[in-house]
Short mmCIF file of C-alpha atoms and ligand atoms in Angstrom, two decimals:
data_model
loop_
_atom_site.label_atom_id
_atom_site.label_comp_id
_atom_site.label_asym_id
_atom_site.label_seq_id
_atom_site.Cartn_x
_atom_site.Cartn_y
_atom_site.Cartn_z
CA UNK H 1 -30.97 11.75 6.39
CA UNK H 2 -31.01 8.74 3.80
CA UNK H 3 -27.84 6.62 4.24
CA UNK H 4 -26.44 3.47 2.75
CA UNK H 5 -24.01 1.14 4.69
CA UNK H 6 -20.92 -0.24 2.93
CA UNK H 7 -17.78 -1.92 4.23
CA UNK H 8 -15.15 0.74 5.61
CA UNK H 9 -12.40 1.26 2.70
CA UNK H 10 -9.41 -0.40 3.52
CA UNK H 11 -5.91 1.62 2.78
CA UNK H 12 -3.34 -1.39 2.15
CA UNK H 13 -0.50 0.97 1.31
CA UNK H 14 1.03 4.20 3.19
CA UNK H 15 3.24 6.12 4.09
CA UNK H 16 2.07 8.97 6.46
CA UNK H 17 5.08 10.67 6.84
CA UNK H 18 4.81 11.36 3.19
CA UNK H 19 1.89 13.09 3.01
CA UNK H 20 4.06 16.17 4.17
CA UNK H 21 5.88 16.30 0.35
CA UNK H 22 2.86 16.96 -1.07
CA UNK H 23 2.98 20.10 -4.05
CA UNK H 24 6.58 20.36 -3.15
CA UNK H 25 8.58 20.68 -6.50
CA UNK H 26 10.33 17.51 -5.55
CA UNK H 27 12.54 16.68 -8.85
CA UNK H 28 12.32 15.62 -12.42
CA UNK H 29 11.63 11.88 -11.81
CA UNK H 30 10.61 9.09 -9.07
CA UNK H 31 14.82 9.19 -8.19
CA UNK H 32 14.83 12.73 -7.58
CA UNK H 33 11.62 12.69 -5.54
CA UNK H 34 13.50 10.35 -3.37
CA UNK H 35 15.66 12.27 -2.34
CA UNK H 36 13.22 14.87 -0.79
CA UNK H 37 11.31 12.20 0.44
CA UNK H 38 14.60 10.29 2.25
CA UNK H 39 14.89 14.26 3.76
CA UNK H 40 11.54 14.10 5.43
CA UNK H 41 12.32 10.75 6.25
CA UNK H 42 15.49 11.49 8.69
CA UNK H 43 13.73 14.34 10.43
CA UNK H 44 11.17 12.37 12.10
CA UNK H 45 10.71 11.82 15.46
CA UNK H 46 8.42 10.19 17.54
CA UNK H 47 6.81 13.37 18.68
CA UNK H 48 6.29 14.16 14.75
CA UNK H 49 5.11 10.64 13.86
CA UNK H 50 2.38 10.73 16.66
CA UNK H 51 0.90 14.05 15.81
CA UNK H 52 1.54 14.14 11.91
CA UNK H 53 0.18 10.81 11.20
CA UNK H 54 -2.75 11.32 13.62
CA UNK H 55 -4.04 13.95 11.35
CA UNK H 56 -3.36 12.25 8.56
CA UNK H 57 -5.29 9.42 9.53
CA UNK H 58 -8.12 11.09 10.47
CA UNK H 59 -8.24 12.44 6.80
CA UNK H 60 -8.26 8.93 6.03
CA UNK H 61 -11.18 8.01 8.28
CA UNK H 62 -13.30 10.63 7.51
CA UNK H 63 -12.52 9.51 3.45
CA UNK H 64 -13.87 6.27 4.41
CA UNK H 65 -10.72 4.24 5.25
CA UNK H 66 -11.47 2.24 8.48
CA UNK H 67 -8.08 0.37 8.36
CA UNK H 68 -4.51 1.53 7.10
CA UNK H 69 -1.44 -0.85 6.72
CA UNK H 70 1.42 1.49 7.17
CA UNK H 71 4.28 0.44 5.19
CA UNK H 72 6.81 1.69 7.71
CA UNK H 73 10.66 2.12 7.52
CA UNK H 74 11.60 5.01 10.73
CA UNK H 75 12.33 2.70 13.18
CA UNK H 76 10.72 1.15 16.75
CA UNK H 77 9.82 4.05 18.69
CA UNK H 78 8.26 5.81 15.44
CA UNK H 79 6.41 2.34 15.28
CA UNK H 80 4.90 2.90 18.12
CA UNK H 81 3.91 6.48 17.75
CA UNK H 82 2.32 5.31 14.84
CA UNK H 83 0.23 3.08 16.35
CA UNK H 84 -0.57 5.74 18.81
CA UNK H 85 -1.73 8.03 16.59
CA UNK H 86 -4.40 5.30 14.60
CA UNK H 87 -5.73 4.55 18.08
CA UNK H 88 -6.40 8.35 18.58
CA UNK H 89 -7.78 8.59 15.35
CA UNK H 90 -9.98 5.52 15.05
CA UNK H 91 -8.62 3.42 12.73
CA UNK H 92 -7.81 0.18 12.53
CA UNK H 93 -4.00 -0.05 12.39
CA UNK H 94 -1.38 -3.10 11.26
CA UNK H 95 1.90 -1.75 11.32
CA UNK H 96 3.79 -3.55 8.25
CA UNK H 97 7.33 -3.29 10.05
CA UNK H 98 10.00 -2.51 7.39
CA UNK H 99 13.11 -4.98 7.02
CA UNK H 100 15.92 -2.57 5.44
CA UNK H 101 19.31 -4.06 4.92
CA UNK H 102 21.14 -1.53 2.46
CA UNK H 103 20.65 1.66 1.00
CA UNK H 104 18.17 4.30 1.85
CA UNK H 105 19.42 6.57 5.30
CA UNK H 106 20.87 5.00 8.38
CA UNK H 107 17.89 5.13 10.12
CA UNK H 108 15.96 2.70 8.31
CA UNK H 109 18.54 -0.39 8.12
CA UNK H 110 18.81 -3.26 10.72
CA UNK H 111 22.30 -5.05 10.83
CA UNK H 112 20.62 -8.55 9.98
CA UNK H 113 17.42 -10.19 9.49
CA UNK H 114 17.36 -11.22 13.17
CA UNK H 115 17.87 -8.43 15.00
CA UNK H 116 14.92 -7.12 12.00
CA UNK H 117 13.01 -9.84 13.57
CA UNK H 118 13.96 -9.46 16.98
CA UNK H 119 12.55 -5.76 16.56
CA UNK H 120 9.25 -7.92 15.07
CA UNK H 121 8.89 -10.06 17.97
CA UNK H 122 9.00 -6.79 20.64
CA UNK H 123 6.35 -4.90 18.87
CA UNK H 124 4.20 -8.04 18.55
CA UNK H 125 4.37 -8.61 22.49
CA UNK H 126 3.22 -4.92 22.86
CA UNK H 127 0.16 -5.59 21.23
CA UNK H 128 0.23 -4.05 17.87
CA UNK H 129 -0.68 -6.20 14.93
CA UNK H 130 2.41 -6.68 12.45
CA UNK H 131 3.10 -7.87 9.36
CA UNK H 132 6.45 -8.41 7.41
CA UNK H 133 7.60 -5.87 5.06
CA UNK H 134 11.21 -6.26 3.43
CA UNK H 135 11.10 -2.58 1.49
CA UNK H 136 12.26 -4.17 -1.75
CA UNK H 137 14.77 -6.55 -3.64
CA UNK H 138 16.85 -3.41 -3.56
CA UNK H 139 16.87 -2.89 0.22
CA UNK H 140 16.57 -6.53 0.99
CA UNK H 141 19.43 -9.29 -0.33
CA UNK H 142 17.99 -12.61 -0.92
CA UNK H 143 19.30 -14.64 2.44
CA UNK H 144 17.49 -11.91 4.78
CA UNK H 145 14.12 -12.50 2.17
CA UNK H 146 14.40 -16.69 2.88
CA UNK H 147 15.06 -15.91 6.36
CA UNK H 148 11.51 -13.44 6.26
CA UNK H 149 9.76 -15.74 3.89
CA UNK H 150 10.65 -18.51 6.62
CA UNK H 151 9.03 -16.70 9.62
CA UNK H 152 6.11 -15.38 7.73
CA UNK H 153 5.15 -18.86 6.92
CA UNK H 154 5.82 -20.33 10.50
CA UNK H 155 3.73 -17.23 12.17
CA UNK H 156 1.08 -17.67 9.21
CA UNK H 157 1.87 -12.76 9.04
CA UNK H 158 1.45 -11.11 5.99
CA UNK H 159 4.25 -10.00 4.16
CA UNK H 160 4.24 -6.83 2.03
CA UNK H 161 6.67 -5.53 -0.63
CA UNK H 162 7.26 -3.35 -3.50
CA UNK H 163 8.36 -4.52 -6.59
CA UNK H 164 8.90 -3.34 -10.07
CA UNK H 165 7.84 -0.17 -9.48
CA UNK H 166 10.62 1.31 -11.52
CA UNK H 167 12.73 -0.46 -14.37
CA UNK H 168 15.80 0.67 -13.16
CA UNK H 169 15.20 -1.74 -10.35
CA UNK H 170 14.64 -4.17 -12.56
CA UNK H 171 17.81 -3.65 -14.25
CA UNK H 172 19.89 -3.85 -10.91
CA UNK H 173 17.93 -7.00 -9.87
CA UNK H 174 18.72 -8.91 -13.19
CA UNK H 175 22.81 -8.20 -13.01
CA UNK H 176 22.64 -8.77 -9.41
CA UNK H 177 20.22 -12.15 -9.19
CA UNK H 178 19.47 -12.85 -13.01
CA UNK H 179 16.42 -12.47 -12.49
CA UNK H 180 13.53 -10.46 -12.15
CA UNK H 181 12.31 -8.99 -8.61
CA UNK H 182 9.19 -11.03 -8.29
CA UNK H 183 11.37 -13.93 -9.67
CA UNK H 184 13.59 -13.22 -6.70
CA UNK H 185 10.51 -13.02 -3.98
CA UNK H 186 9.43 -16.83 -4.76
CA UNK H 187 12.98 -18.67 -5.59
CA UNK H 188 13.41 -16.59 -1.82
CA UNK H 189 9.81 -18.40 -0.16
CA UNK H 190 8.64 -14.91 -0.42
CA UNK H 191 5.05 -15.26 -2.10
CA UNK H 192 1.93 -16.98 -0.88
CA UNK H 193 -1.91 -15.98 -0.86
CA UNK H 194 -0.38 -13.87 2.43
CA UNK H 195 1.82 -12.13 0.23
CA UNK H 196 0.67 -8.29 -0.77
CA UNK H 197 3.26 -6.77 -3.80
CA UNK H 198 2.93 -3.08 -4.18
CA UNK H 199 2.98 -1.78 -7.47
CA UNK H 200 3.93 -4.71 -9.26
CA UNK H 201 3.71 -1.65 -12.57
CA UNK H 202 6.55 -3.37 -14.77
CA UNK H 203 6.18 -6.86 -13.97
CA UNK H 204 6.29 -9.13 -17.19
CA UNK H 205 3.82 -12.15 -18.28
CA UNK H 206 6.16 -14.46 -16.28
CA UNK H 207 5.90 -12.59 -13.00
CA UNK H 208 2.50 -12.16 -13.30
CA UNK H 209 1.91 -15.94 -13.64
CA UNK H 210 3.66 -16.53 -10.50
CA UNK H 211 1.71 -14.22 -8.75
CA UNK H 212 -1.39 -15.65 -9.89
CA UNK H 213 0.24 -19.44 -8.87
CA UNK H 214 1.07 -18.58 -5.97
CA UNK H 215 -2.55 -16.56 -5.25
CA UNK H 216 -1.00 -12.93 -4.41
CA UNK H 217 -2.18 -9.77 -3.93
CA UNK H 218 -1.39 -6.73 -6.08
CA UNK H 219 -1.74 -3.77 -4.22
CA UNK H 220 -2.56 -0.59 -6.50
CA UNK H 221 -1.87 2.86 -5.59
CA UNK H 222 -2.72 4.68 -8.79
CA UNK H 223 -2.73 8.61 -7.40
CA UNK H 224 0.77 7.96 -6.12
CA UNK H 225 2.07 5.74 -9.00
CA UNK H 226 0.53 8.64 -11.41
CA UNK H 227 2.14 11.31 -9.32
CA UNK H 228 5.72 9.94 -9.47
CA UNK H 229 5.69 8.74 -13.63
CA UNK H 230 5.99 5.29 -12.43
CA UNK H 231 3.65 4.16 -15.36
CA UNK H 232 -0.10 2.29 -15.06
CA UNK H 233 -0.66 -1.39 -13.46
CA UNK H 234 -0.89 -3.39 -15.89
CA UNK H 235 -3.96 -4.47 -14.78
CA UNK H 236 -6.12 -5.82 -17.76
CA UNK H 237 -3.38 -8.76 -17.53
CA UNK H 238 -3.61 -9.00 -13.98
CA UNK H 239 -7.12 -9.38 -14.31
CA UNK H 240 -6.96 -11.80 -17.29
CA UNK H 241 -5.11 -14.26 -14.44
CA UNK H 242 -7.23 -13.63 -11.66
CA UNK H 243 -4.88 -11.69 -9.49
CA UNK H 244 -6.21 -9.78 -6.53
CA UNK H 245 -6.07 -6.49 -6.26
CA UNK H 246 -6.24 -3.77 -3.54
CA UNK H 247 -5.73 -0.34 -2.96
CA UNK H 248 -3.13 1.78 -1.22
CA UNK H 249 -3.21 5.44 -0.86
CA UNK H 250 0.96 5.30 -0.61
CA UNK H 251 2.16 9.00 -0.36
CA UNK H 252 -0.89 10.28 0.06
CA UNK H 253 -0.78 12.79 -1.71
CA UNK H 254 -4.73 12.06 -2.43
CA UNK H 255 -6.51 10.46 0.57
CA UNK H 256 -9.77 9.43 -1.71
CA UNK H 257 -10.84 5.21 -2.11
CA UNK H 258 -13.33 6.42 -4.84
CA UNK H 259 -10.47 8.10 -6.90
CA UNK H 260 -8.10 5.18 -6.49
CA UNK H 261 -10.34 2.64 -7.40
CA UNK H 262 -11.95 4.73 -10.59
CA UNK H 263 -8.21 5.29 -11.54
CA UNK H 264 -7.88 1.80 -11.68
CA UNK H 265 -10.60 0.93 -14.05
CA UNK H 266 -9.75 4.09 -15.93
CA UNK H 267 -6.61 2.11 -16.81
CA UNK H 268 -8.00 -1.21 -17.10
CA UNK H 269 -10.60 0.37 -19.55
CA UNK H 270 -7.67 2.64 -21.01
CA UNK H 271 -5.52 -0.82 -21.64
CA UNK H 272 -8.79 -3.00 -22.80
CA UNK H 273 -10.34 -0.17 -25.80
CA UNK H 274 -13.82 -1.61 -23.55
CA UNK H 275 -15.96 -0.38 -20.74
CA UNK H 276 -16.94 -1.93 -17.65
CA UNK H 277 -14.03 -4.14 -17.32
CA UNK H 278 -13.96 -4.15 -13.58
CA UNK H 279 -17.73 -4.68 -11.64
CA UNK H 280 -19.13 -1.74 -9.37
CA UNK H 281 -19.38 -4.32 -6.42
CA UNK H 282 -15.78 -6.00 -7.44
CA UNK H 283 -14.11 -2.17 -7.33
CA UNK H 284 -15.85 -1.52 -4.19
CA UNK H 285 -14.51 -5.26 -2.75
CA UNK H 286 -10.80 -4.60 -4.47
CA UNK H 287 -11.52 -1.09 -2.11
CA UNK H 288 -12.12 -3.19 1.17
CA UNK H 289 -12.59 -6.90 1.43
CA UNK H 290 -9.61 -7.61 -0.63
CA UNK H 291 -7.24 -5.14 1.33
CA UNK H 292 -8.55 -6.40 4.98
CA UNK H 293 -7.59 -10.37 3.62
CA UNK H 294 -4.17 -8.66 2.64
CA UNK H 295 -3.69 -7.26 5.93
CA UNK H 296 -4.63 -10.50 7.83
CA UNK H 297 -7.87 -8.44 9.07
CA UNK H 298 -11.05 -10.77 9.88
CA UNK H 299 -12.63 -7.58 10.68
CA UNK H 300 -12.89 -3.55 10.21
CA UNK H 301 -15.66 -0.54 10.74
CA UNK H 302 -17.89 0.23 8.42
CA UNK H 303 -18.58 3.65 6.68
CA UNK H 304 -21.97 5.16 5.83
CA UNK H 305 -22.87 6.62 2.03
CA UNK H 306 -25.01 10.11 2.10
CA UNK H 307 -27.21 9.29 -0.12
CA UNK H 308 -28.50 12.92 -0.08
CA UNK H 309 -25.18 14.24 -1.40
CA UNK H 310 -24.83 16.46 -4.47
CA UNK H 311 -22.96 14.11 -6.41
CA UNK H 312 -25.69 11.21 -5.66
CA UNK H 313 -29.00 13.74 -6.70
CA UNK H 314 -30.87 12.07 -9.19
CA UNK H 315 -29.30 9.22 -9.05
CA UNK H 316 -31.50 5.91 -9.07
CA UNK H 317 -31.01 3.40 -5.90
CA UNK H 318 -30.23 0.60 -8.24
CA UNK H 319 -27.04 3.04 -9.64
CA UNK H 320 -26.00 4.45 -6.55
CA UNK H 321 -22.61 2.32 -6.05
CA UNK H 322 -21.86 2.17 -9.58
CA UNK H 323 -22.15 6.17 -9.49
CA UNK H 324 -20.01 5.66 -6.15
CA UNK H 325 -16.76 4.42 -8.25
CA UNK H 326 -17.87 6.35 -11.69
CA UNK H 327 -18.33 9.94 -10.32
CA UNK H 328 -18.09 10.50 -6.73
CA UNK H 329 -15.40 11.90 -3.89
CA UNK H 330 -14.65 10.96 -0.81
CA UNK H 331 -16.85 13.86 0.35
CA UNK H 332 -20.25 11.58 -0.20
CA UNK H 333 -19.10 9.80 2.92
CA UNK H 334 -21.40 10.38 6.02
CA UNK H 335 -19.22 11.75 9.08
ZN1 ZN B 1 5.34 2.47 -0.84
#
């Protein structure tokens, strides 16, 4: 059987538990869905988390995702579980441990940013590669983001959060900070080149240029951010400043690197009126390289191509990973 080697697809973004809501009628906007999604949220356990997310991630290995970052908010021993389950399913695993100080469901809030790092520290001297995650500028208040920004910086971690994923918090960041969310993240020591923001969706010129100042990622996660009306990454401007980007699959309500990163020059070609905006080998390196530097990996498996698949027949050699991004499925990945 013909096969071509790539670099395993790296998943910067989920959230495993979600995958669950999928085709549910979950409300009339991303507010509503939230509700249904804070309800699968409180009935986890660490019995559901290990064998859930173990089949979920094995859907993600056998799409071609080698390493996940799991954006995770259900506490320690879910943590674990999680970890757990990536181990049984062979893939590389960095737990981004959630800092939640208000809102959401009991479950997900620490009462300060040190016992949030305290819970850091333990799952760091079991072994399982962390990174910082305050959920948001609505979950976080801007002393426990200095206080993160601070120990990110002295234990040289990642740090992933969303932002501007919705203008409503926008709104509430304004009348509570005046100013914008990623505004907030660097007056609060927040951004660096180890900083990942998800979304990023309704982030204006100004925020943008600090991203690009302070060399950020962006992490996309088009499926999702399509699914829940959130709107489209404004990424022919994050281009324009030489932003990185990388991919999440998020909800997961697709598992699929090849339809993430098409969606994503989709709207980049969409937004421009041009094709080709975004290079074959730069989508397939936004798809891995890009999300392994945002998740502090040096290194992750690779995946083989069937070159023999349906969607590759006729296809010349010299097209094959352009055909990859324009016009193939996960499915075209060797098991
Ligand atoms: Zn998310």
């Amino acid at each position: 059987m013909s096969r071509l080697a790539l670099p395993g697809f790296v998943n910067a973004h989920s959230h495993a538990f979600q995958r669950a809501l999928r085709g549910r009628a979950a409300g009339a906007d991303f507010w509503a869905w939230r509700d249904g999604m804070l309800a699968e949220a409180k009935r986890q356990t660490p019995e559901l988390v290990r064998a859930a997310y173990a089949d979920t991630y094995r859907e993600m290995r056998a799409a071609g995702f080698t390493a996940v970052g799991e954006f995770h908010y259900l506490g320690v021993p879910e943590a674990r579980a999680a970890a757990s389950a990536a181990a049984e399913a062979g893939i590389a695993f960095v737990l981004l441990h959630v800092a939640y100080a208000r809102g959401g469901i009991d479950r997900f809030r620490q009462a300060s940013a040190g016992d949030y790092l305290g819970e850091v520290e333990l799952l760091r001297a079991e072994g399982i590669r962390v990174g910082l995650a305050p959920h948001s500028v609505r979950a976080c208040p801007a002393d426990w983001l200095s206080e993160i920004g601070r120990y990110a910086a002295a234990e040289s971690l990642p740090v992933h959060v969303h932002a501007d994923e919705q203008p409503r918090e926008i709104e509430e960041c304004l009348a509570e900070h005046g100013c914008r969310p990623i505004e907030l993240l660097a007056r609060a020591g927040c951004l660096s080149e180890r900083t990942t923001v998800v979304h990023g969706t309704h982030a204006d010129g100004a925020e943008l240029d600090l991203l690009a100042s302070h060399g950020s990622i962006v992490c996309a996660c088009p499926t999702t951010e399509a699914d829940l009306g959130d709107g489209f990454l404004p990424a022919v401007r994050l281009l324009h400043r030489n932003v990185a980007l990388c991919i999440g699959s998020d909800s997961n309500i697709r598992i699929d690197p090849f339809e993430e990163l098409r969606e994503l020059e989709g709207i980049a070609r969409r937004q421009s009126g041009t094709r080709g905006v975004i290079a074959s080998e730069d989508l397939l390196a936004i798809g891995s390289a890009v999300g392994a530097r945002a998740l502090g990996l040096e290194s992750w498996p690779s995946i083989e191509i069937d070159l023999e698949h349906r969607s590759l027949a006729g296809v010349a050699p010299e097209h094959v990973r352009a055909a990859l991004v324009a016009g193939c499925g996960a499915d075209v990945v060797a098991t």
